[in-house]
Amino acid sequence: MEKLFNKITDNERLKKQLNFIVELDKLKNIKRRSLLIFSKKNERENDAEHSWHLSMLALILFEYIDSDEKIDILKIIKMVLIHDIVEIDAGDTYCYDEDANLDKAEREIKAADRIFNILPEDQEKEFRDLWIEFEKRETEEAKFAAALDRIQPLILNYCTDGEAWIKHGIYAKQVIERNKHIRDASEKLWQLAERIIEHSVELGYLKR
Amino acid sequence: MEKLFNKITDNERLKKQLNFIVELDKLKNIKRRSLLIFSKKNERENDAEHSWHLSMLALILFEYIDSDEKIDILKIIKMVLIHDIVEIDAGDTYCYDEDANLDKAEREIKAADRIFNILPEDQEKEFRDLWIEFEKRETEEAKFAAALDRIQPLILNYCTDGEAWIKHGIYAKQVIERNKHIRDASEKLWQLAERIIEHSVELGYLKR
C-alpha cells in the first residue's frame, strides 16, 4: 500500500496519514465476544463497529455524567474512537480471561508504538496521549469514556439473551467487578448496569 | 427489546435513549459496495465501520480544509457518525445506480422520521438537524464531512484493486462527477482524489 501512495503524492506528511488510514481498516476485522443484536448468523461485533457505537453512546448519554466540571465531549469521542486501535496488533482480550489479561498491557504498548508511529509526529503524539489518558481513567473524560466502554457490551449481552455470557460461564460477581467503575463517572448509568446484571441473573444469563 | 427495558428502568427518557442505542445496532448489518482492504473473504464494508472510519479521517485530515472560517470539528464528527443512520430503513443506495437514486431522498426522509423519533424530542431535533445540514452541503462543516464521505470509498476502492468499480463497470467520468464537490471543501483532497482516479484508469480499475 505504501508503494501505491508513492504513485499519487510526493507529500510525505499526507503519505503517512494515508498509510495510517489504510492501517485502520484492519480494526474492522478484529472480532470481540459480544454478538450483534440483529444478526441472523450469530455474528460477533468487531472493534470498528464497537468504537462507532460507543461514540454514539457518548452523544446520547452525555447528560448522565455526574461531574460538575466542564467536560470536553470532543475529547470523550476522540478517546472512544481510538481506544481499541492497539488491538490491531494485540487482538481483543476477553475481559474475563485472566491468563490473557496478564500480558495485555505489554502487548498493547508494543502495538501503540508500531501503529501510532505510522502517523506524522504531532498526530502520533496526540493519539498516543489520548490512548494513555483513556487507559489511566483519571480525568473525567476518561472515566466517562471507560464507563461507555463497559455499558455498551452489557446492553449487547442483555439484548442477545446473554449468549456470550452463558457460553463462557460468567458469574454476576465477575461482571460487577469488571463494571463497577462505571460509578466513578455516573451514578445513573451504574444503577442501570446493576439492574441489567440483576435481571440477567433472574433470566439465567449470568451465574449467581 | 422495548419490553426488556421496561423491566430495568421507569425513566421514560432513558428508555427512549436505550431503544435508540439498540436500534443503531442495525447499522452494523447494512452493507456498502466497498470491499474491506484486509478481508480474506472479499467482505463488504458496513455502514457502522464506514462511519467510524470517516470520523477517524475527520481527525486526521482536518488540516486540509481550505476555509478561513472557524470550523467546528465536533460538528463534523457528529455529522459523519450519524449521516448513514437513515440507511437502517432506506438501505445503502449505490451512488452509480441511477434508478435507485431516483427515490433515495424520499426513502431517507421517511426513515429519518421513524428512526430519529425513537429519541427524546430534544435529541431527535439535534440529530435530524445534523443530518439535514449534512445532506444540504451548505455549511463549511457539511462540505468537509461530505468530502470525507467521498474520499474514503475512493481510498478503499483504490486499495482493493478497484474490484467494486470493475464489477459494476464504472467509468472515470462517473467517479469525477460524483466526487468533484470534494473541491468545495479542500483543494488538496481534490488533487488527491484526481490522482487516485487517474492512476485507477491507468491500472484498469476504471473505464476511460
Short mmCIF file of C-alpha atoms in Angstrom, two decimals:
data_model
loop_
_atom_site.label_atom_id
_atom_site.label_comp_id
_atom_site.label_asym_id
_atom_site.label_seq_id
_atom_site.Cartn_x
_atom_site.Cartn_y
_atom_site.Cartn_z
CA MET A 1 0.00 0.00 0.00
CA GLU A 2 2.87 2.35 0.81
CA LYS A 3 4.21 1.86 -2.70
CA LEU A 4 0.78 2.65 -4.09
CA PHE A 5 0.68 6.04 -2.36
CA ASN A 6 4.13 6.90 -3.75
CA LYS A 7 2.44 6.92 -7.16
CA ILE A 8 -0.10 9.56 -6.25
CA THR A 9 1.61 12.06 -3.96
CA ASP A 10 5.06 13.42 -3.08
CA ASN A 11 3.75 14.91 0.15
CA GLU A 12 5.43 12.86 2.89
CA ARG A 13 3.03 14.03 5.59
CA LEU A 14 -0.05 13.13 3.55
CA LYS A 15 1.52 9.76 2.68
CA LYS A 16 1.91 8.93 6.38
CA GLN A 17 -1.69 9.95 7.00
CA LEU A 18 -2.92 7.78 4.13
CA ASN A 19 -0.90 4.81 5.36
CA PHE A 20 -2.47 5.22 8.80
CA ILE A 21 -5.97 5.48 7.30
CA VAL A 22 -5.35 2.22 5.46
CA GLU A 23 -3.90 0.57 8.59
CA LEU A 24 -7.11 1.47 10.45
CA ASP A 25 -9.09 -0.73 8.06
CA LYS A 26 -7.68 -3.73 9.97
CA LEU A 27 -9.81 -2.82 13.01
CA LYS A 28 -12.86 -3.92 11.01
CA ASN A 29 -11.50 -7.49 11.20
CA ILE A 30 -10.86 -7.62 14.97
CA LYS A 31 -13.75 -9.56 16.47
CA ARG A 32 -14.99 -9.07 20.01
CA ARG A 33 -17.02 -11.52 22.14
CA SER A 34 -20.28 -9.56 22.05
CA LEU A 35 -22.84 -10.69 19.49
CA LEU A 36 -24.62 -8.30 17.13
CA ILE A 37 -28.21 -7.78 18.26
CA PHE A 38 -29.86 -8.17 14.85
CA SER A 39 -27.54 -10.65 13.16
CA LYS A 40 -29.24 -13.77 11.84
CA LYS A 41 -25.99 -15.71 11.89
CA ASN A 42 -24.89 -15.03 15.47
CA GLU A 43 -22.15 -12.75 14.18
CA ARG A 44 -19.75 -11.17 16.62
CA GLU A 45 -19.20 -7.44 16.79
CA ASN A 46 -15.89 -6.05 15.57
CA ASP A 47 -13.82 -3.25 17.05
CA ALA A 48 -14.70 -0.67 14.39
CA GLU A 49 -18.43 -1.21 14.90
CA HIS A 50 -17.96 -1.13 18.67
CA SER A 51 -16.00 2.15 18.50
CA TRP A 52 -18.68 3.76 16.35
CA HIS A 53 -21.40 2.57 18.71
CA LEU A 54 -19.52 3.99 21.72
CA SER A 55 -19.19 7.39 20.08
CA MET A 56 -22.97 7.37 19.54
CA LEU A 57 -23.49 6.43 23.19
CA ALA A 58 -21.25 9.38 24.12
CA LEU A 59 -23.57 11.76 22.25
CA ILE A 60 -26.75 10.21 23.63
CA LEU A 61 -25.77 9.60 27.26
CA PHE A 62 -23.51 12.62 27.86
CA GLU A 63 -26.13 14.17 30.18
CA TYR A 64 -25.59 11.43 32.78
CA ILE A 65 -22.04 12.47 33.72
CA ASP A 66 -22.05 13.34 37.42
CA SER A 67 -19.08 15.71 37.36
CA ASP A 68 -19.69 19.43 37.85
CA GLU A 69 -16.51 20.27 35.95
CA LYS A 70 -16.69 21.46 32.37
CA ILE A 71 -16.44 18.28 30.32
CA ASP A 72 -14.85 18.12 26.88
CA ILE A 73 -17.25 15.95 24.85
CA LEU A 74 -14.95 16.11 21.81
CA LYS A 75 -12.17 14.52 23.86
CA ILE A 76 -14.51 11.75 25.05
CA ILE A 77 -15.47 11.00 21.46
CA LYS A 78 -11.84 11.01 20.30
CA MET A 79 -10.95 8.57 23.09
CA VAL A 80 -13.69 6.08 22.28
CA LEU A 81 -12.92 6.32 18.56
CA ILE A 82 -9.25 5.41 19.07
CA HIS A 83 -9.29 3.32 22.28
CA ASP A 84 -9.17 -0.06 20.53
CA ILE A 85 -6.73 0.72 17.70
CA VAL A 86 -3.94 -1.09 19.58
CA GLU A 87 -5.98 -4.29 19.18
CA ILE A 88 -4.96 -4.34 15.50
CA ASP A 89 -1.75 -5.96 16.80
CA ALA A 90 -2.65 -7.00 20.34
CA GLY A 91 -6.02 -8.58 19.48
CA ASP A 92 -9.16 -8.35 21.58
CA THR A 93 -8.50 -9.69 25.07
CA TYR A 94 -11.69 -11.10 26.60
CA CYS A 95 -12.17 -9.20 29.84
CA TYR A 96 -12.98 -12.38 31.81
CA ASP A 97 -9.94 -14.32 30.55
CA GLU A 98 -7.48 -13.95 33.45
CA ASP A 99 -4.49 -15.57 31.73
CA ALA A 100 -4.79 -13.46 28.60
CA ASN A 101 -5.03 -10.32 30.71
CA LEU A 102 -1.63 -10.93 32.36
CA ASP A 103 0.38 -9.65 29.38
CA LYS A 104 -2.33 -7.44 27.86
CA ALA A 105 -0.69 -4.13 28.85
CA GLU A 106 2.67 -5.18 27.44
CA ARG A 107 1.16 -6.31 24.14
CA GLU A 108 -0.85 -3.13 23.80
CA ILE A 109 2.07 -0.77 24.50
CA LYS A 110 4.09 -2.50 21.80
CA ALA A 111 1.13 -2.21 19.44
CA ALA A 112 0.73 1.51 20.19
CA ASP A 113 4.42 2.03 19.38
CA ARG A 114 4.13 0.46 15.96
CA ILE A 115 0.72 1.71 14.91
CA PHE A 116 0.68 5.34 16.10
CA ASN A 117 4.20 5.79 14.70
CA ILE A 118 2.77 5.45 11.20
CA LEU A 119 1.33 8.97 11.69
CA PRO A 120 3.23 12.29 11.41
CA GLU A 121 4.88 13.07 14.76
CA ASP A 122 2.36 15.64 16.03
CA GLN A 123 -0.59 13.36 15.34
CA GLU A 124 1.27 10.34 16.71
CA LYS A 125 1.67 12.25 19.97
CA GLU A 126 -1.96 13.39 20.07
CA PHE A 127 -3.33 9.89 19.51
CA ARG A 128 -0.93 8.20 21.90
CA ASP A 129 -1.69 10.76 24.64
CA LEU A 130 -5.43 10.22 24.18
CA TRP A 131 -4.99 6.46 24.40
CA ILE A 132 -2.86 6.73 27.57
CA GLU A 133 -5.38 9.12 29.14
CA PHE A 134 -8.18 6.67 28.35
CA GLU A 135 -6.26 3.76 29.85
CA LYS A 136 -5.41 5.64 33.06
CA ARG A 137 -9.04 6.63 33.80
CA GLU A 138 -8.02 9.65 35.87
CA THR A 139 -9.68 12.55 34.06
CA GLU A 140 -13.47 12.99 34.00
CA GLU A 141 -13.43 12.46 30.23
CA ALA A 142 -11.51 9.19 30.53
CA LYS A 143 -13.79 7.94 33.33
CA PHE A 144 -16.88 8.54 31.21
CA ALA A 145 -15.30 7.03 28.08
CA ALA A 146 -14.43 3.93 30.11
CA ALA A 147 -17.97 3.79 31.52
CA LEU A 148 -19.37 3.77 27.97
CA ASP A 149 -16.91 1.02 27.04
CA ARG A 150 -18.42 -1.06 29.89
CA ILE A 151 -22.11 -0.29 29.48
CA GLN A 152 -22.24 -0.97 25.73
CA PRO A 153 -21.28 -4.68 25.96
CA LEU A 154 -23.72 -5.04 28.89
CA ILE A 155 -26.52 -3.78 26.65
CA LEU A 156 -25.44 -6.06 23.80
CA ASN A 157 -25.22 -9.13 26.04
CA TYR A 158 -28.57 -8.34 27.63
CA CYS A 159 -30.24 -7.92 24.22
CA THR A 160 -28.78 -11.16 22.79
CA ASP A 161 -30.21 -13.42 25.52
CA GLY A 162 -26.88 -13.41 27.35
CA GLU A 163 -25.45 -15.88 24.83
CA ALA A 164 -21.81 -14.78 25.15
CA TRP A 165 -22.03 -14.83 28.97
CA ILE A 166 -23.69 -18.25 29.01
CA LYS A 167 -21.15 -19.63 26.55
CA HIS A 168 -18.24 -18.56 28.76
CA GLY A 169 -19.94 -19.41 32.07
CA ILE A 170 -19.69 -15.90 33.52
CA TYR A 171 -20.73 -15.10 37.12
CA ALA A 172 -22.60 -11.94 38.14
CA LYS A 173 -19.80 -11.03 40.57
CA GLN A 174 -17.28 -11.03 37.69
CA VAL A 175 -19.48 -8.62 35.74
CA ILE A 176 -19.93 -6.39 38.79
CA GLU A 177 -16.18 -6.36 39.45
CA ARG A 178 -15.47 -5.54 35.82
CA ASN A 179 -18.07 -2.79 35.59
CA LYS A 180 -18.20 -1.17 39.00
CA HIS A 181 -16.07 1.80 37.95
CA ILE A 182 -18.98 3.00 35.78
CA ARG A 183 -19.95 4.58 39.11
CA ASP A 184 -16.84 6.82 39.02
CA ALA A 185 -18.44 8.59 36.05
CA SER A 186 -22.17 8.25 36.52
CA GLU A 187 -24.40 7.05 39.35
CA LYS A 188 -27.36 6.79 36.92
CA LEU A 189 -25.51 4.58 34.45
CA TRP A 190 -24.21 2.41 37.29
CA GLN A 191 -27.78 1.91 38.54
CA LEU A 192 -28.73 0.91 35.02
CA ALA A 193 -25.81 -1.55 34.87
CA GLU A 194 -26.82 -3.05 38.22
CA ARG A 195 -30.39 -3.58 37.04
CA ILE A 196 -29.19 -5.20 33.81
CA ILE A 197 -26.96 -7.54 35.82
CA GLU A 198 -29.71 -8.39 38.34
CA HIS A 199 -32.26 -9.09 35.63
CA SER A 200 -29.68 -11.15 33.70
CA VAL A 201 -29.22 -13.34 36.77
CA GLU A 202 -33.01 -13.77 37.04
CA LEU A 203 -33.15 -14.74 33.38
CA GLY A 204 -30.28 -17.23 33.75
CA TYR A 205 -27.85 -15.28 31.54
CA LEU A 206 -25.36 -14.94 34.41
CA LYS A 207 -24.48 -17.39 37.17
CA ARG A 208 -25.36 -16.25 40.67
CA MET B 1 -36.40 -5.00 23.29
CA GLU B 2 -38.73 -2.22 24.43
CA LYS B 3 -40.39 -4.66 26.79
CA LEU B 4 -36.97 -5.66 28.12
CA PHE B 5 -36.09 -2.09 29.10
CA ASN B 6 -39.41 -1.75 30.94
CA LYS B 7 -38.02 -4.32 33.36
CA ILE B 8 -34.95 -2.30 34.28
CA THR B 9 -35.98 1.34 34.37
CA ASP B 10 -39.03 3.58 34.88
CA ASN B 11 -37.22 6.56 33.40
CA GLU B 12 -39.06 7.23 30.12
CA ARG B 13 -36.28 9.43 28.74
CA LEU B 14 -33.60 6.81 29.41
CA LYS B 15 -35.83 4.11 27.92
CA LYS B 16 -36.10 6.07 24.67
CA GLN B 17 -32.34 6.53 24.60
CA LEU B 18 -31.76 2.81 25.19
CA ASN B 19 -34.22 1.89 22.45
CA PHE B 20 -32.35 4.18 20.06
CA ILE B 21 -28.98 2.70 21.08
CA VAL B 22 -30.35 -0.76 20.30
CA GLU B 23 -31.86 0.44 17.00
CA LEU B 24 -28.41 1.70 16.00
CA ASP B 25 -27.07 -1.86 16.13
CA LYS B 26 -28.88 -2.47 12.83
CA LEU B 27 -26.40 -0.19 11.03
CA LYS B 28 -23.77 -2.92 11.54
CA ASN B 29 -25.76 -5.08 9.11
CA ILE B 30 -26.15 -2.54 6.29
CA LYS B 31 -23.59 -3.47 3.66
CA ARG B 32 -22.00 -1.00 1.28
CA ARG B 33 -20.34 -1.72 -2.07
CA SER B 34 -16.77 -1.01 -0.95
CA LEU B 35 -14.67 -4.02 -0.01
CA LEU B 36 -12.66 -4.23 3.21
CA ILE B 37 -8.95 -3.77 2.45
CA PHE B 38 -7.66 -6.65 4.57
CA SER B 39 -10.53 -9.13 4.34
CA LYS B 40 -9.58 -12.59 3.10
CA LYS B 41 -13.15 -13.30 2.03
CA ASN B 42 -13.82 -10.21 -0.11
CA GLU B 43 -16.14 -8.93 2.59
CA ARG B 44 -18.01 -5.69 2.03
CA GLU B 45 -17.82 -2.80 4.44
CA ASN B 46 -20.88 -1.98 6.52
CA ASP B 47 -22.25 1.44 7.45
CA ALA B 48 -21.10 1.35 11.09
CA GLU B 49 -17.50 0.57 10.07
CA HIS B 50 -17.69 3.24 7.37
CA SER B 51 -18.99 5.86 9.82
CA TRP B 52 -16.21 5.07 12.30
CA HIS B 53 -13.59 5.27 9.55
CA LEU B 54 -14.94 8.65 8.41
CA SER B 55 -14.71 10.07 11.92
CA MET B 56 -11.07 8.97 12.03
CA LEU B 57 -10.47 10.64 8.66
CA ALA B 58 -12.02 13.80 10.10
CA LEU B 59 -9.44 13.82 12.90
CA ILE B 60 -6.53 13.02 10.61
CA LEU B 61 -7.33 15.19 7.59
CA PHE B 62 -8.91 18.19 9.31
CA GLU B 63 -5.88 20.36 8.44
CA TYR B 64 -6.75 20.23 4.74
CA ILE B 65 -9.95 22.29 4.99
CA ASP B 66 -9.49 25.39 2.84
CA SER B 67 -11.94 27.62 4.68
CA ASP B 68 -10.59 30.51 6.75
CA GLU B 69 -13.67 30.45 8.97
CA LYS B 70 -13.54 28.89 12.40
CA ILE B 71 -14.56 25.27 11.83
CA ASP B 72 -16.40 23.15 14.38
CA ILE B 73 -14.62 19.78 14.25
CA LEU B 74 -17.07 18.29 16.78
CA LYS B 75 -19.94 19.06 14.42
CA ILE B 76 -18.10 17.43 11.51
CA ILE B 77 -17.58 14.30 13.58
CA LYS B 78 -21.22 14.23 14.72
CA MET B 79 -22.33 14.52 11.10
CA VAL B 80 -20.20 11.66 9.82
CA LEU B 81 -21.19 9.49 12.79
CA ILE B 82 -24.92 9.87 12.08
CA HIS B 83 -25.04 10.52 8.32
CA ASP B 84 -25.93 6.93 7.36
CA ILE B 85 -28.38 6.08 10.16
CA VAL B 86 -31.31 6.58 7.76
CA GLU B 87 -29.97 3.62 5.77
CA ILE B 88 -31.26 1.32 8.52
CA ASP B 89 -34.60 1.64 6.73
CA ALA B 90 -33.66 3.08 3.34
CA GLY B 91 -30.74 0.73 2.67
CA ASP B 92 -27.46 1.68 1.04
CA THR B 93 -28.10 3.18 -2.39
CA TYR B 94 -25.14 2.58 -4.72
CA CYS B 95 -24.06 6.02 -5.88
CA TYR B 96 -23.72 4.90 -9.52
CA ASP B 97 -27.16 3.24 -9.66
CA GLU B 98 -29.27 5.93 -11.37
CA ASP B 99 -32.64 4.19 -10.95
CA ALA B 100 -32.19 3.55 -7.25
CA ASN B 101 -31.18 7.17 -6.73
CA LEU B 102 -34.48 8.49 -8.10
CA ASP B 103 -36.44 7.83 -4.90
CA LYS B 104 -33.49 7.86 -2.49
CA ALA B 105 -34.37 11.21 -0.89
CA GLU B 106 -37.98 10.17 -0.30
CA ARG B 107 -36.96 6.86 1.27
CA GLU B 108 -34.42 8.54 3.50
CA ILE B 109 -36.77 11.26 4.77
CA LYS B 110 -39.27 8.59 5.76
CA ALA B 111 -36.50 6.67 7.50
CA ALA B 112 -35.34 9.76 9.39
CA ASP B 113 -38.91 10.29 10.61
CA ARG B 114 -39.19 6.83 12.07
CA ILE B 115 -35.68 6.36 13.45
CA PHE B 116 -34.85 9.75 14.98
CA ASN B 117 -38.32 9.82 16.57
CA ILE B 118 -37.26 6.95 18.83
CA LEU B 119 -35.15 9.53 20.72
CA PRO B 120 -36.39 12.09 23.27
CA GLU B 121 -37.60 15.22 21.46
CA ASP B 122 -34.53 17.43 22.04
CA GLN B 123 -32.13 14.77 20.80
CA GLU B 124 -34.44 13.88 17.91
CA LYS B 125 -34.22 17.50 16.80
CA GLU B 126 -30.44 17.68 17.22
CA PHE B 127 -29.79 14.53 15.19
CA ARG B 128 -32.29 15.39 12.47
CA ASP B 129 -30.87 18.91 12.11
CA LEU B 130 -27.34 17.50 11.80
CA TRP B 131 -28.48 15.03 9.17
CA ILE B 132 -30.28 17.73 7.15
CA GLU B 133 -27.23 20.03 7.40
CA PHE B 134 -25.02 17.20 6.13
CA GLU B 135 -27.35 16.47 3.22
CA LYS B 136 -27.58 20.14 2.18
CA ARG B 137 -23.79 20.64 2.00
CA GLU B 138 -24.06 24.39 2.56
CA THR B 139 -22.01 24.95 5.72
CA GLU B 140 -18.22 24.50 5.78
CA GLU B 141 -18.63 21.60 8.21
CA ALA B 142 -21.12 19.83 5.96
CA LYS B 143 -18.92 20.37 2.89
CA PHE B 144 -15.95 18.79 4.62
CA ALA B 145 -18.00 15.91 6.06
CA ALA B 146 -19.31 15.21 2.54
CA ALA B 147 -15.76 15.36 1.14
CA LEU B 148 -14.66 12.71 3.64
CA ASP B 149 -17.67 10.59 2.67
CA ARG B 150 -16.38 10.72 -0.92
CA ILE B 151 -12.64 10.28 -0.38
CA GLN B 152 -12.91 7.25 1.92
CA PRO B 153 -14.56 4.93 -0.64
CA LEU B 154 -12.04 6.16 -3.24
CA ILE B 155 -9.21 5.03 -0.96
CA LEU B 156 -10.92 1.69 -0.29
CA ASN B 157 -11.56 1.04 -3.97
CA TYR B 158 -8.01 2.02 -4.88
CA CYS B 159 -6.54 -0.29 -2.20
CA THR B 160 -8.68 -3.28 -3.21
CA ASP B 161 -7.53 -3.36 -6.84
CA GLY B 162 -10.64 -1.49 -7.94
CA GLU B 163 -12.72 -4.67 -7.61
CA ALA B 164 -16.04 -2.97 -6.84
CA TRP B 165 -15.54 -0.49 -9.73
CA ILE B 166 -14.58 -3.24 -12.16
CA LYS B 167 -17.53 -5.40 -11.07
CA HIS B 168 -20.00 -2.59 -11.78
CA GLY B 169 -18.23 -1.33 -14.93
CA ILE B 170 -17.71 2.20 -13.64
CA TYR B 171 -16.26 4.99 -15.83
CA ALA B 172 -13.74 7.60 -14.63
CA LYS B 173 -16.13 10.39 -15.61
CA GLN B 174 -18.81 8.97 -13.28
CA VAL B 175 -16.35 8.99 -10.39
CA ILE B 176 -15.25 12.54 -11.19
CA GLU B 177 -18.87 13.71 -11.39
CA ARG B 178 -19.68 12.02 -8.10
CA ASN B 179 -16.61 13.34 -6.28
CA LYS B 180 -15.94 16.77 -7.74
CA HIS B 181 -17.52 18.59 -4.81
CA ILE B 182 -14.60 17.45 -2.64
CA ARG B 183 -13.11 20.63 -4.11
CA ASP B 184 -15.71 22.78 -2.31
CA ALA B 185 -14.05 21.76 0.96
CA SER B 186 -10.42 21.11 0.09
CA GLU B 187 -8.25 21.70 -2.96
CA LYS B 188 -5.58 19.32 -1.57
CA LEU B 189 -8.00 16.44 -1.09
CA TRP B 190 -9.49 17.03 -4.53
CA GLN B 191 -5.98 16.83 -6.05
CA LEU B 192 -5.53 13.56 -4.19
CA ALA B 193 -8.86 12.25 -5.48
CA GLU B 194 -7.92 13.23 -9.05
CA ARG B 195 -4.61 11.37 -8.80
CA ILE B 196 -6.34 8.27 -7.39
CA ILE B 197 -8.82 8.37 -10.28
CA GLU B 198 -6.10 8.92 -12.93
CA HIS B 199 -3.96 6.12 -11.57
CA SER B 200 -7.01 3.85 -11.33
CA VAL B 201 -7.65 4.41 -15.02
CA GLU B 202 -4.00 3.58 -15.80
CA LEU B 203 -4.33 0.37 -13.76
CA GLY B 204 -7.58 -0.62 -15.47
CA TYR B 205 -9.74 -0.22 -12.35
CA LEU B 206 -11.89 2.41 -14.07
CA LYS B 207 -13.03 2.69 -17.69
CA ARG B 208 -11.69 5.68 -19.58
#
